[in-house]
Structure formats: C-alpha cells, structure tokens
mmCIF file of C-alpha atoms and ligand atoms in Angstrom:
data_model
loop_
_atom_site.group_PDB
_atom_site.id
_atom_site.type_symbol
_atom_site.label_atom_id
_atom_site.label_comp_id
_atom_site.label_asym_id
_atom_site.label_seq_id
_atom_site.Cartn_x
_atom_site.Cartn_y
_atom_site.Cartn_z
ATOM 1 C CA MET A 1 -2.495 -16.400 -21.291
ATOM 2 C CA ASN A 2 -1.744 -15.200 -17.762
ATOM 3 C CA GLU A 3 -3.397 -12.217 -16.123
ATOM 4 C CA PHE A 4 -1.878 -9.031 -17.041
ATOM 5 C CA ILE A 5 0.640 -7.406 -14.537
ATOM 6 C CA PRO A 6 0.092 -3.781 -14.428
ATOM 7 C CA PRO A 7 2.837 -1.449 -13.960
ATOM 8 C CA ALA A 8 1.122 0.365 -11.129
ATOM 9 C CA LYS A 9 -2.078 -0.391 -9.114
ATOM 10 C CA PRO A 10 -3.586 1.867 -6.666
ATOM 11 C CA LEU A 11 -4.798 0.398 -3.220
ATOM 12 C CA ILE A 12 -8.171 1.721 -1.960
ATOM 13 C CA GLY A 13 -9.625 -0.785 0.674
ATOM 14 C CA ASP A 14 -12.658 -0.629 2.979
ATOM 15 C CA GLU A 15 -10.917 1.936 5.451
ATOM 16 C CA GLU A 16 -10.613 4.642 2.676
ATOM 17 C CA ARG A 17 -14.313 3.980 1.786
ATOM 18 C CA ALA A 18 -15.476 4.371 5.232
ATOM 19 C CA ALA A 19 -13.427 7.652 5.742
ATOM 20 C CA VAL A 20 -14.806 9.271 2.484
ATOM 21 C CA ASP A 21 -18.402 8.233 3.620
ATOM 22 C CA ARG A 22 -17.821 9.679 7.312
ATOM 23 C CA VAL A 23 -16.793 12.918 5.480
ATOM 24 C CA LEU A 24 -19.639 12.949 3.196
ATOM 25 C CA ARG A 25 -22.186 12.049 5.828
ATOM 26 C CA SER A 26 -20.658 15.253 7.966
ATOM 27 C CA GLY A 27 -21.766 17.784 5.301
ATOM 28 C CA MET A 28 -18.187 19.566 5.593
ATOM 29 C CA LEU A 29 -16.789 18.428 2.143
ATOM 30 C CA ALA A 30 -14.339 21.315 1.420
ATOM 31 C CA GLN A 31 -10.887 22.271 3.320
ATOM 32 C CA GLY A 32 -11.633 21.770 6.970
ATOM 33 C CA PRO A 33 -10.526 19.346 10.160
ATOM 34 C CA GLU A 34 -9.504 16.507 7.922
ATOM 35 C CA VAL A 35 -7.176 18.401 6.000
ATOM 36 C CA LYS A 36 -5.511 20.007 9.109
ATOM 37 C CA ALA A 37 -5.268 16.515 10.887
ATOM 38 C CA PHE A 38 -3.731 15.385 7.634
ATOM 39 C CA GLU A 39 -1.022 17.884 7.407
ATOM 40 C CA GLU A 40 0.051 17.295 11.279
ATOM 41 C CA GLU A 41 -0.165 13.569 10.693
ATOM 42 C CA PHE A 42 1.984 13.613 7.820
ATOM 43 C CA ALA A 43 4.699 15.844 9.308
ATOM 44 C CA GLU A 44 4.797 13.305 12.111
ATOM 45 C CA HIS A 45 4.659 10.142 10.399
ATOM 46 C CA PHE A 46 7.529 10.649 8.183
ATOM 47 C CA GLY A 47 9.254 12.798 10.873
ATOM 48 C CA LEU A 48 9.885 16.099 8.928
ATOM 49 C CA GLY A 49 10.206 18.036 12.132
ATOM 50 C CA ARG A 50 8.576 20.915 9.858
ATOM 51 C CA ALA A 51 5.098 22.040 9.181
ATOM 52 C CA CYS A 52 3.413 20.696 6.295
ATOM 53 C CA VAL A 53 0.649 22.392 3.908
ATOM 54 C CA ALA A 54 -1.691 20.421 1.796
ATOM 55 C CA VAL A 55 -2.974 21.393 -1.729
ATOM 56 C CA ASN A 56 -4.945 19.900 -4.548
ATOM 57 C CA SER A 57 -1.875 18.634 -6.618
ATOM 58 C CA GLY A 58 1.716 17.969 -6.318
ATOM 59 C CA THR A 59 2.338 20.423 -9.333
ATOM 60 C CA SER A 60 0.474 23.316 -7.244
ATOM 61 C CA GLY A 61 2.302 22.708 -3.931
ATOM 62 C CA GLN A 62 5.443 22.994 -6.114
ATOM 63 C CA HIS A 63 4.327 25.996 -7.888
ATOM 64 C CA LEU A 64 3.177 27.786 -4.474
ATOM 65 C CA GLY A 65 6.222 26.606 -2.726
ATOM 66 C CA LEU A 66 8.299 28.442 -5.245
ATOM 67 C CA LEU A 67 6.072 31.727 -5.082
ATOM 68 C CA SER A 68 6.102 31.729 -1.318
ATOM 69 C CA SER A 69 9.999 31.243 -1.268
ATOM 70 C CA GLY A 70 9.949 34.426 -3.632
ATOM 71 C CA VAL A 71 10.992 33.061 -6.849
ATOM 72 C CA THR A 72 10.112 35.050 -9.545
ATOM 73 C CA ALA A 73 10.376 36.268 -13.303
ATOM 74 C CA GLY A 74 14.259 37.052 -14.016
ATOM 75 C CA ASP A 75 15.190 34.054 -11.467
ATOM 76 C CA GLU A 76 16.914 30.853 -12.661
ATOM 77 C CA VAL A 77 16.221 27.513 -10.963
ATOM 78 C CA ILE A 78 18.491 24.500 -11.730
ATOM 79 C CA VAL A 79 16.334 21.561 -12.326
ATOM 80 C CA PRO A 80 17.125 18.316 -13.917
ATOM 81 C CA SER A 81 15.809 17.634 -17.370
ATOM 82 C CA PHE A 82 15.160 13.853 -16.565
ATOM 83 C CA THR A 83 11.984 14.199 -14.666
ATOM 84 C CA PHE A 84 8.313 14.779 -14.940
ATOM 85 C CA ALA A 85 7.345 17.658 -16.672
ATOM 86 C CA ALA A 86 5.673 19.205 -13.570
ATOM 87 C CA THR A 87 9.219 19.913 -12.068
ATOM 88 C CA CYS A 88 9.898 22.469 -14.733
ATOM 89 C CA ASN A 89 6.533 23.655 -15.337
ATOM 90 C CA SER A 90 6.240 24.788 -11.717
ATOM 91 C CA VAL A 91 9.313 26.768 -12.179
ATOM 92 C CA ALA A 92 8.258 28.453 -15.542
ATOM 93 C CA LEU A 93 4.838 29.392 -14.182
ATOM 94 C CA THR A 94 6.556 31.546 -11.488
ATOM 95 C CA GLY A 95 8.177 33.324 -14.446
ATOM 96 C CA ALA A 96 11.364 32.211 -13.543
ATOM 97 C CA THR A 97 13.674 29.940 -16.063
ATOM 98 C CA PRO A 98 14.384 26.650 -15.424
ATOM 99 C CA VAL A 99 17.743 25.527 -16.268
ATOM 100 C CA PHE A 100 18.471 22.006 -16.827
ATOM 101 C CA ALA A 101 21.403 20.062 -15.108
ATOM 102 C CA ASP A 102 22.531 16.481 -16.136
ATOM 103 C CA ILE A 103 21.699 13.495 -13.900
ATOM 104 C CA ASP A 104 24.273 11.185 -12.708
ATOM 105 C CA ALA A 105 24.219 7.387 -13.903
ATOM 106 C CA ASP A 106 24.357 5.857 -10.518
ATOM 107 C CA ASP A 107 20.991 7.072 -9.115
ATOM 108 C CA PHE A 108 19.304 8.791 -12.039
ATOM 109 C CA CYS A 109 19.185 12.127 -9.868
ATOM 110 C CA ILE A 110 20.524 15.672 -10.439
ATOM 111 C CA SER A 111 24.397 15.664 -10.514
ATOM 112 C CA PRO A 112 26.151 18.036 -8.172
ATOM 113 C CA ALA A 113 29.045 18.399 -10.376
ATOM 114 C CA SER A 114 26.466 19.490 -13.170
ATOM 115 C CA ILE A 115 24.614 21.792 -10.629
ATOM 116 C CA GLU A 116 28.015 23.458 -10.039
ATOM 117 C CA SER A 117 28.517 24.095 -13.923
ATOM 118 C CA ARG A 118 25.016 25.836 -14.366
ATOM 119 C CA ILE A 119 25.260 28.615 -11.360
ATOM 120 C CA THR A 120 24.970 32.303 -12.752
ATOM 121 C CA GLU A 121 24.325 35.413 -10.941
ATOM 122 C CA LYS A 122 20.746 34.788 -11.594
ATOM 123 C CA THR A 123 20.228 31.332 -9.972
ATOM 124 C CA LYS A 124 18.117 31.509 -6.951
ATOM 125 C CA GLY A 125 17.479 27.850 -5.923
ATOM 126 C CA ILE A 126 18.250 24.162 -6.986
ATOM 127 C CA MET A 127 15.189 21.610 -7.382
ATOM 128 C CA PRO A 128 16.536 18.227 -6.895
ATOM 129 C CA VAL A 129 14.347 15.537 -7.836
ATOM 130 C CA HIS A 130 14.513 12.156 -5.722
ATOM 131 C CA LEU A 131 13.594 10.283 -8.649
ATOM 132 C CA TYR A 132 11.910 6.763 -8.414
ATOM 133 C CA GLY A 133 11.915 7.012 -4.861
ATOM 134 C CA HIS A 134 15.683 7.426 -4.592
ATOM 135 C CA PRO A 135 17.093 10.188 -2.354
ATOM 136 C CA ALA A 136 19.144 12.624 -4.313
ATOM 137 C CA LYS A 137 22.653 13.593 -3.269
ATOM 138 C CA MET A 138 21.543 15.860 -0.739
ATOM 139 C CA ASP A 139 24.591 16.169 1.443
ATOM 140 C CA GLN A 140 26.461 17.633 -1.688
ATOM 141 C CA ILE A 141 23.559 19.458 -3.264
ATOM 142 C CA MET A 142 23.163 21.154 0.421
ATOM 143 C CA ALA A 143 26.857 21.902 0.646
ATOM 144 C CA ILE A 144 26.817 23.804 -2.743
ATOM 145 C CA ALA A 145 23.656 25.693 -1.925
ATOM 146 C CA GLN A 146 25.291 27.167 1.472
ATOM 147 C CA LYS A 147 28.197 27.809 -0.561
ATOM 148 C CA ASN A 148 26.579 29.808 -3.486
ATOM 149 C CA GLY A 149 23.688 31.383 -1.125
ATOM 150 C CA LEU A 150 21.033 29.362 -2.995
ATOM 151 C CA GLN A 151 17.754 27.888 -2.044
ATOM 152 C CA VAL A 152 16.940 24.275 -2.230
ATOM 153 C CA TYR A 153 13.353 22.894 -3.454
ATOM 154 C CA GLU A 154 13.005 19.212 -2.858
ATOM 155 C CA ASP A 155 11.013 17.400 -5.398
ATOM 156 C CA ALA A 156 10.022 14.513 -3.284
ATOM 157 C CA ALA A 157 6.622 13.429 -5.438
ATOM 158 C CA GLN A 158 8.027 9.874 -5.723
ATOM 159 C CA ALA A 159 10.000 9.203 -2.402
ATOM 160 C CA HIS A 160 7.452 9.555 0.812
ATOM 161 C CA GLY A 161 9.677 7.673 3.536
ATOM 162 C CA ALA A 162 13.007 7.858 1.624
ATOM 163 C CA SER A 163 16.000 9.029 3.650
ATOM 164 C CA LEU A 164 19.704 9.832 3.463
ATOM 165 C CA ASN A 165 21.896 9.243 6.173
ATOM 166 C CA GLY A 166 18.955 8.899 8.633
ATOM 167 C CA THR A 167 17.728 12.446 7.396
ATOM 168 C CA PRO A 168 13.804 11.746 5.306
ATOM 169 C CA VAL A 169 13.807 13.433 2.176
ATOM 170 C CA GLY A 170 11.226 16.340 2.899
ATOM 171 C CA ALA A 171 13.646 17.868 5.960
ATOM 172 C CA PHE A 172 16.373 19.207 3.863
ATOM 173 C CA GLY A 173 14.945 22.158 1.703
ATOM 174 C CA THR A 174 13.321 25.405 1.766
ATOM 175 C CA PHE A 175 10.386 23.181 0.955
ATOM 176 C CA ALA A 176 9.607 19.738 -0.326
ATOM 177 C CA MET A 177 6.849 18.578 -2.195
ATOM 178 C CA PHE A 178 5.094 14.934 -1.870
ATOM 179 C CA SER A 179 2.676 13.909 -4.772
ATOM 180 C CA LEU A 180 -0.365 12.197 -3.720
ATOM 181 C CA TYR A 181 -1.542 10.849 -7.192
ATOM 182 C CA PRO A 182 -3.201 7.543 -7.475
ATOM 183 C CA THR A 183 -0.149 5.731 -8.786
ATOM 184 C CA LYS A 184 2.194 7.344 -5.965
ATOM 185 C CA ASN A 185 3.542 5.442 -2.919
ATOM 186 C CA MET A 186 0.347 6.803 -1.120
ATOM 187 C CA THR A 187 -2.337 8.726 -2.476
ATOM 188 C CA SER A 188 -5.340 11.001 -1.535
ATOM 189 C CA GLY A 189 -6.942 10.629 -5.127
ATOM 190 C CA GLU A 190 -5.296 13.873 -6.227
ATOM 191 C CA GLY A 191 -3.335 15.956 -3.851
ATOM 192 C CA GLY A 192 -0.008 17.315 -2.744
ATOM 193 C CA MET A 193 1.824 17.523 0.798
ATOM 194 C CA VAL A 194 4.361 20.478 1.064
ATOM 195 C CA SER A 195 6.618 20.293 4.059
ATOM 196 C CA VAL A 196 8.013 23.993 4.843
ATOM 197 C CA GLU A 197 11.127 24.970 6.607
ATOM 198 C CA ASP A 198 10.240 28.706 7.525
ATOM 199 C CA ALA A 199 7.168 29.934 9.333
ATOM 200 C CA GLU A 200 6.889 33.156 6.716
ATOM 201 C CA VAL A 201 6.825 30.675 3.593
ATOM 202 C CA GLU A 202 4.596 28.424 5.298
ATOM 203 C CA ARG A 203 2.071 31.424 5.977
ATOM 204 C CA LEU A 204 2.399 32.521 2.026
ATOM 205 C CA MET A 205 1.877 29.157 1.033
ATOM 206 C CA ARG A 206 -1.580 29.123 3.115
ATOM 207 C CA LEU A 207 -2.444 32.360 1.799
ATOM 208 C CA TYR A 208 -1.721 31.549 -1.830
ATOM 209 C CA ARG A 209 -3.684 28.157 -1.298
ATOM 210 C CA ASN A 210 -6.764 30.306 -0.412
ATOM 211 C CA GLN A 211 -7.054 33.529 -2.507
ATOM 212 C CA GLY A 212 -4.640 35.324 -0.843
ATOM 213 C CA MET A 213 -6.790 35.189 2.545
ATOM 214 C CA GLU A 214 -5.822 34.087 5.994
ATOM 215 C CA LYS A 215 -9.081 36.308 7.268
ATOM 216 C CA GLN A 216 -11.974 36.161 5.045
ATOM 217 C CA TYR A 217 -12.371 39.310 2.868
ATOM 218 C CA HIS A 218 -8.904 40.529 4.036
ATOM 219 C CA ASN A 219 -7.076 39.466 1.156
ATOM 220 C CA GLU A 220 -2.956 39.959 1.254
ATOM 221 C CA VAL A 221 -1.745 38.690 -1.816
ATOM 222 C CA VAL A 222 -3.448 37.386 -5.297
ATOM 223 C CA GLY A 223 -3.945 33.848 -4.713
ATOM 224 C CA PHE A 224 -5.287 30.704 -6.024
ATOM 225 C CA ASN A 225 -8.042 28.370 -4.976
ATOM 226 C CA THR A 226 -5.773 25.005 -4.794
ATOM 227 C CA ARG A 227 -7.246 23.732 -1.728
ATOM 228 C CA MET A 228 -7.523 20.027 -0.586
ATOM 229 C CA THR A 229 -10.849 18.878 0.246
ATOM 230 C CA ASP A 230 -11.715 16.847 3.351
ATOM 231 C CA ILE A 231 -12.805 13.937 1.392
ATOM 232 C CA HIS A 232 -9.048 13.640 -0.106
ATOM 233 C CA ALA A 233 -7.857 14.434 3.109
ATOM 234 C CA ALA A 234 -9.603 11.499 4.552
ATOM 235 C CA ILE A 235 -8.488 8.836 2.233
ATOM 236 C CA GLY A 236 -4.774 10.251 2.657
ATOM 237 C CA ARG A 237 -5.122 9.944 6.437
ATOM 238 C CA VAL A 238 -5.929 6.276 6.222
ATOM 239 C CA GLN A 239 -3.220 5.661 3.428
ATOM 240 C CA LEU A 240 -0.820 6.893 6.185
ATOM 241 C CA THR A 241 -1.459 4.120 8.377
ATOM 242 C CA LYS A 242 -0.811 1.752 5.556
ATOM 243 C CA VAL A 243 2.121 3.405 3.649
ATOM 244 C CA ASP A 244 4.924 1.680 5.753
ATOM 245 C CA GLY A 245 3.928 -1.936 5.065
ATOM 246 C CA TRP A 246 3.591 -0.838 1.077
ATOM 247 C CA THR A 247 6.923 0.670 1.282
ATOM 248 C CA THR A 248 8.454 -2.763 3.010
ATOM 249 C CA ALA A 249 6.529 -4.789 0.242
ATOM 250 C CA ARG A 250 8.110 -2.727 -2.497
ATOM 251 C CA GLN A 251 11.832 -3.120 -1.064
ATOM 252 C CA ASP A 252 11.005 -6.524 -0.991
ATOM 253 C CA ASN A 253 9.993 -6.895 -4.400
ATOM 254 C CA ALA A 254 12.982 -5.051 -5.326
ATOM 255 C CA ALA A 255 15.509 -7.094 -3.623
ATOM 256 C CA PHE A 256 13.899 -10.497 -5.503
ATOM 257 C CA LEU A 257 14.084 -8.488 -8.635
ATOM 258 C CA SER A 258 17.627 -7.492 -8.147
ATOM 259 C CA GLU A 259 19.142 -10.915 -7.021
ATOM 260 C CA ASN A 260 17.221 -12.772 -9.848
ATOM 261 C CA LEU A 261 17.753 -10.367 -12.814
ATOM 262 C CA GLU A 262 20.054 -11.017 -15.627
ATOM 263 C CA GLY A 263 21.493 -9.063 -18.490
ATOM 264 C CA VAL A 264 20.237 -5.814 -17.471
ATOM 265 C CA THR A 265 21.312 -3.294 -15.222
ATOM 266 C CA THR A 266 19.611 -3.390 -11.965
ATOM 267 C CA PRO A 267 19.075 -0.055 -9.892
ATOM 268 C CA PRO A 268 22.034 0.563 -7.302
ATOM 269 C CA VAL A 269 21.348 2.135 -3.896
ATOM 270 C CA ALA A 270 23.788 4.526 -2.629
ATOM 271 C CA ASP A 271 25.486 3.933 0.772
ATOM 272 C CA GLY A 272 23.283 5.553 3.341
ATOM 273 C CA ALA A 273 20.248 5.726 1.386
ATOM 274 C CA VAL A 274 16.763 4.136 1.808
ATOM 275 C CA HIS A 275 14.985 3.350 -1.702
ATOM 276 C CA VAL A 276 11.303 3.624 -1.369
ATOM 277 C CA TYR A 277 11.033 2.032 -5.009
ATOM 278 C CA HIS A 278 8.228 4.155 -6.348
ATOM 279 C CA GLN A 279 9.651 2.525 -9.733
ATOM 280 C CA TYR A 280 12.246 -0.111 -10.049
ATOM 281 C CA THR A 281 13.912 1.058 -13.205
ATOM 282 C CA ILE A 282 16.434 -1.039 -14.866
ATOM 283 C CA ARG A 283 18.660 -0.066 -17.734
ATOM 284 C CA VAL A 284 18.186 -1.788 -21.226
ATOM 285 C CA PRO A 285 21.151 -0.819 -23.357
ATOM 286 C CA GLU A 286 20.047 -2.444 -26.468
ATOM 287 C CA ASP A 287 16.356 -1.955 -28.134
ATOM 288 C CA ARG A 288 14.558 -0.979 -24.825
ATOM 289 C CA ASP A 289 11.232 -0.476 -26.431
ATOM 290 C CA GLY A 290 11.760 -3.830 -28.067
ATOM 291 C CA LEU A 291 11.986 -5.399 -24.940
ATOM 292 C CA ALA A 292 9.034 -3.528 -23.514
ATOM 293 C CA ALA A 293 6.744 -4.387 -26.060
ATOM 294 C CA ALA A 294 8.040 -8.140 -26.036
ATOM 295 C CA LEU A 295 7.252 -8.445 -22.306
ATOM 296 C CA LYS A 296 3.760 -7.134 -22.831
ATOM 297 C CA GLU A 297 2.895 -9.437 -25.804
ATOM 298 C CA GLN A 298 4.911 -12.721 -24.520
ATOM 299 C CA PHE A 299 4.578 -12.453 -20.920
ATOM 300 C CA ASN A 300 1.543 -10.085 -20.175
ATOM 301 C CA VAL A 301 3.941 -7.656 -18.001
ATOM 302 C CA GLY A 302 3.234 -4.160 -18.312
ATOM 303 C CA SER A 303 6.198 -1.690 -17.618
ATOM 304 C CA GLY A 304 6.927 1.941 -18.048
ATOM 305 C CA MET A 305 9.323 4.529 -19.392
ATOM 306 C CA PHE A 306 9.840 7.426 -17.106
ATOM 307 C CA TYR A 307 11.002 9.407 -19.253
ATOM 308 C CA PRO A 308 11.572 8.763 -22.769
ATOM 309 C CA VAL A 309 11.385 12.461 -23.847
ATOM 310 C CA PRO A 310 13.743 14.739 -21.106
ATOM 311 C CA ASN A 311 12.222 18.107 -20.478
ATOM 312 C CA HIS A 312 14.944 20.019 -22.351
ATOM 313 C CA GLN A 313 13.300 18.667 -25.530
ATOM 314 C CA LEU A 314 9.522 19.055 -24.840
ATOM 315 C CA LYS A 315 7.994 22.046 -26.989
ATOM 316 C CA PRO A 316 7.904 24.902 -23.862
ATOM 317 C CA PHE A 317 11.872 24.216 -23.335
ATOM 318 C CA ALA A 318 13.111 23.292 -26.881
ATOM 319 C CA GLY A 319 16.541 24.920 -27.809
ATOM 320 C CA THR A 320 17.408 26.103 -24.187
ATOM 321 C CA THR A 321 19.767 23.119 -23.962
ATOM 322 C CA ALA A 322 21.755 21.018 -26.120
ATOM 323 C CA ASP A 323 21.546 17.152 -26.054
ATOM 324 C CA SER A 324 25.316 17.155 -26.024
ATOM 325 C CA ASP A 325 25.340 19.022 -22.763
ATOM 326 C CA LEU A 326 23.122 16.539 -21.027
ATOM 327 C CA PRO A 327 24.960 13.061 -21.800
ATOM 328 C CA GLU A 328 23.780 10.978 -18.783
ATOM 329 C CA THR A 329 20.141 12.389 -19.270
ATOM 330 C CA MET A 330 20.113 11.124 -22.848
ATOM 331 C CA LYS A 331 21.444 7.897 -22.273
ATOM 332 C CA ALA A 332 19.025 7.240 -19.450
ATOM 333 C CA ALA A 333 16.190 8.490 -21.651
ATOM 334 C CA ALA A 334 16.771 5.643 -23.913
ATOM 335 C CA GLU A 335 17.722 2.886 -21.644
ATOM 336 C CA CYS A 336 15.172 3.160 -18.920
ATOM 337 C CA LEU A 337 12.476 0.643 -18.021
ATOM 338 C CA SER A 338 10.452 0.552 -15.201
ATOM 339 C CA LEU A 339 9.172 -2.900 -14.043
ATOM 340 C CA PRO A 340 6.343 -3.542 -11.749
ATOM 341 C CA VAL A 341 7.289 -3.250 -7.959
ATOM 342 C CA HIS A 342 4.244 -2.166 -6.671
ATOM 343 C CA PRO A 343 2.662 -4.074 -3.243
ATOM 344 C CA SER A 344 -0.117 -5.950 -5.162
ATOM 345 C CA LEU A 345 2.712 -8.083 -6.582
ATOM 346 C CA THR A 346 2.482 -12.105 -5.840
ATOM 347 C CA GLN A 347 5.442 -14.078 -5.746
ATOM 348 C CA ALA A 348 4.140 -15.806 -9.274
ATOM 349 C CA ASP A 349 4.120 -12.198 -10.575
ATOM 350 C CA LEU A 350 7.618 -11.601 -9.679
ATOM 351 C CA GLU A 351 8.827 -14.755 -10.901
ATOM 352 C CA ARG A 352 6.901 -14.022 -14.358
ATOM 353 C CA ILE A 353 8.475 -10.589 -14.563
ATOM 354 C CA VAL A 354 11.954 -12.213 -14.014
ATOM 355 C CA GLU A 355 11.470 -14.985 -16.460
ATOM 356 C CA GLY A 356 10.138 -12.660 -18.866
ATOM 357 C CA VAL A 357 13.202 -10.053 -18.444
ATOM 358 C CA ASN A 358 15.746 -12.734 -18.494
ATOM 359 C CA THR A 359 14.346 -14.802 -21.334
ATOM 360 C CA LEU A 360 14.191 -11.497 -23.848
ATOM 361 C CA ALA A 361 17.407 -10.028 -22.403
ATOM 362 C CA LYS A 362 19.284 -13.347 -23.454
ATOM 363 C CA ALA A 363 17.514 -13.427 -26.516
ATOM 364 C CA GLY A 364 18.457 -9.905 -27.556
ATOM 365 C CA ALA A 365 22.146 -10.763 -26.480
HETATM 366 C C1 PLP B 401 8.858 13.658 -10.166
HETATM 367 C C2 PLP B 401 7.467 14.337 -9.999
HETATM 368 N N1 PLP B 401 7.258 15.760 -9.961
HETATM 369 C C3 PLP B 401 6.002 16.649 -9.912
HETATM 370 C C4 PLP B 401 4.902 15.746 -10.055
HETATM 371 C C5 PLP B 401 3.567 16.558 -9.964
HETATM 372 O O1 PLP B 401 3.157 15.712 -8.915
HETATM 373 P P1 PLP B 401 1.198 15.803 -9.154
HETATM 374 O O2 PLP B 401 0.730 14.635 -10.111
HETATM 375 O O3 PLP B 401 0.540 15.414 -7.822
HETATM 376 O O4 PLP B 401 0.628 17.235 -9.706
HETATM 377 C C6 PLP B 401 5.139 14.120 -10.340
HETATM 378 C C7 PLP B 401 3.930 13.273 -10.599
HETATM 379 O O5 PLP B 401 3.252 13.284 -11.271
HETATM 380 C C8 PLP B 401 6.432 13.614 -10.474
HETATM 381 O O6 PLP B 401 6.505 12.497 -10.690
#
C-alpha cells in the first residue's frame, strides 16, 4: 500500500538543529537574548505594529493575557464553543465565566449576531478564534466591542499570517495569542507568542511570566514561571524565516483540493480574507466518521476532526448551554473533517487525497 499521508507534519531542518546547538553551546539556556530577539522579529515579520511577549505555551499566553487585561472572577467572556479547550480553559482559569456563542456556517468562526445575543452587564470581553487559519469577522466584532465597551482577545493560535482587509490577525484586539505547538503553521517546540496593544498590559504580562518580578526580588504581583527558553526561541526564529513559504504551499495545496474535490463542501474564503489553512476543513453531511475511517483504510490518508465535541459539552462546562442554542456548532461538530494540507504534501499525495474523498463521497451518495 502507498505510504501513510499524515494529517500534520512538523518541519525541522538543519538550520533549527544548528540554532539549538548554538544555544546549548552558549550555556545560556533559559529566557535570554534569543527570546528577546524572537519577540521583536515575530512582531516585525507579521507586521503587527505592537510589542510581543513570548511564553511557554499558547494556553499560558491566553491566561496571562486575560489576567493582564484585568479579567477576573465575576466577569464573563464570550467565546465560541467550537474551538480547542484551551480557549475556554484560559478564561475559566482566571475565575471568569466563558459564555458560549454560536459560529457562522461560512467560516466556522464565532458569529457576530450570536455574540450580541450573549452580552450582559457582566461581559468584559469577546474571544474570537481565527479557526483553521481563517480570520474571524473582526470588522463586525470590533464594532460590537466598541459599541458595548468590551475588550477583544484574539485566539490566533492557528492563524500566523492570516489577515482581513489588509490588517493582520493579532493587530485587532487588546491582545492576541499565537500558538507555537509542533503541528501549528510554525513551531518553537512548545510555546506561545502574545501581541499586546497596551504598554501596561505588556508590562503585566512580563511580570506574570516571571514570578511577578521585573527586578529580581522586587515582586509586584503573584506570578508564574511561564517563560520561554532560549532553546525554544532559537527554533522559532529559524521557523520565522520559513513560514511564508510554507503558507504559500498550504494555500496552493488548498486551491488544488478545492478545485478537484467533489461531493463535499469545501472551505470558503471570505472577501478580503487571507486564509493560511492551518486546517483544510470540509463538511461531510452524511457519515463523516465512516468517510474518515475508509480514507485511512482504503487510501492510507490521515485526517482530523477539530472538534467533534464542542466545549459546552465537555465535563467542566456541561450544563451551561443547551445544544439547541448552538445549532451551527452542533452541525459543524458532526460534519467537519480536516484533510492534510501541510507543506510536505507532494502532487501524488494531493491526487490520492482527492481520489479517496471523491470515490468515497460518490459511493456514499
Ligand atoms: C484554537 C486554539 N486555542 C488555543 C490553543 C492552545 O495553544 P497551545 O497548545 O500552544 O497551548 C490551541 C492549540 O493547541 C488552539 O488550536
């Protein structure tokens, strides 16, 4: 049988290995000059026009961003239920309550109309997720936030380089988090990068990252150790020089899939949006799980379901929101299937993915 096509594949080359070796030889392993350089280069590379703070994971970046923005017990933050658990966990960890909004059918991202229906006097902010690498409807979301005096926290974990009407994701909200987990569009091994609008929020983030200290033994707040190491930053700095090429490859792969797939709904791209295809997600209205299993068995093609169990159904949040209040979330959770789109795919891989999906979709029809 043909070789397995994995749903994701981290790309680590000689340059990353050499960068790690350079740091190891320097003897300076913990947070230091590599982290500082990575923060500056990341902000510059993606044209964010604001400061960036590096941390040890995307999740801690969101948690610290929320704490630094003043989110606390008694507050509500509106989040999509159709996302990875870290989005909602980071809110809950501050003591605030995640309030689940529905998504829109077209982009799988949080629905502005649903956001408006969830606003109460306790709402402090909105956390849109640029899901799969497609920007959320930031123009409408920023207008709702402004009208209601709310903050916006972007979950850009999957969206390095995505933009809307020329504005990069990560340049809209009070802060934005980019994950650097190995399967993301670029990685540092583990890690997170947070872009921050306001200098005081940035200062607090740096304090929380380092036990509450800017100056040693002059602790100002109760903090964590969520520092990024120089080893991880060195990997991330190299990946920054490669990510644009990988994004183009993802977009070319997505274009081929969208041109050739039949019998399934391919992912649309909104006017003015740049989609960076962290995932290429189709909708399979009938028997998605069966199609995924047959793709693997008959064509040796891997795929992913992000996310078959929406957050409002997870144990920590169960009972907070009725399924019937989140109809598009429930539909997407049953239908979504992410096909390989990563930059390592060959033309033969792409053709096998298309052949597999088209054959199986036709057989099921
Ligand atoms: C949408 C979303 N939010 C948050 C995270 C958390 O990022 P990390 O895994 O780097 O903590 C991820 C990635 O795993 C994600 O996909």
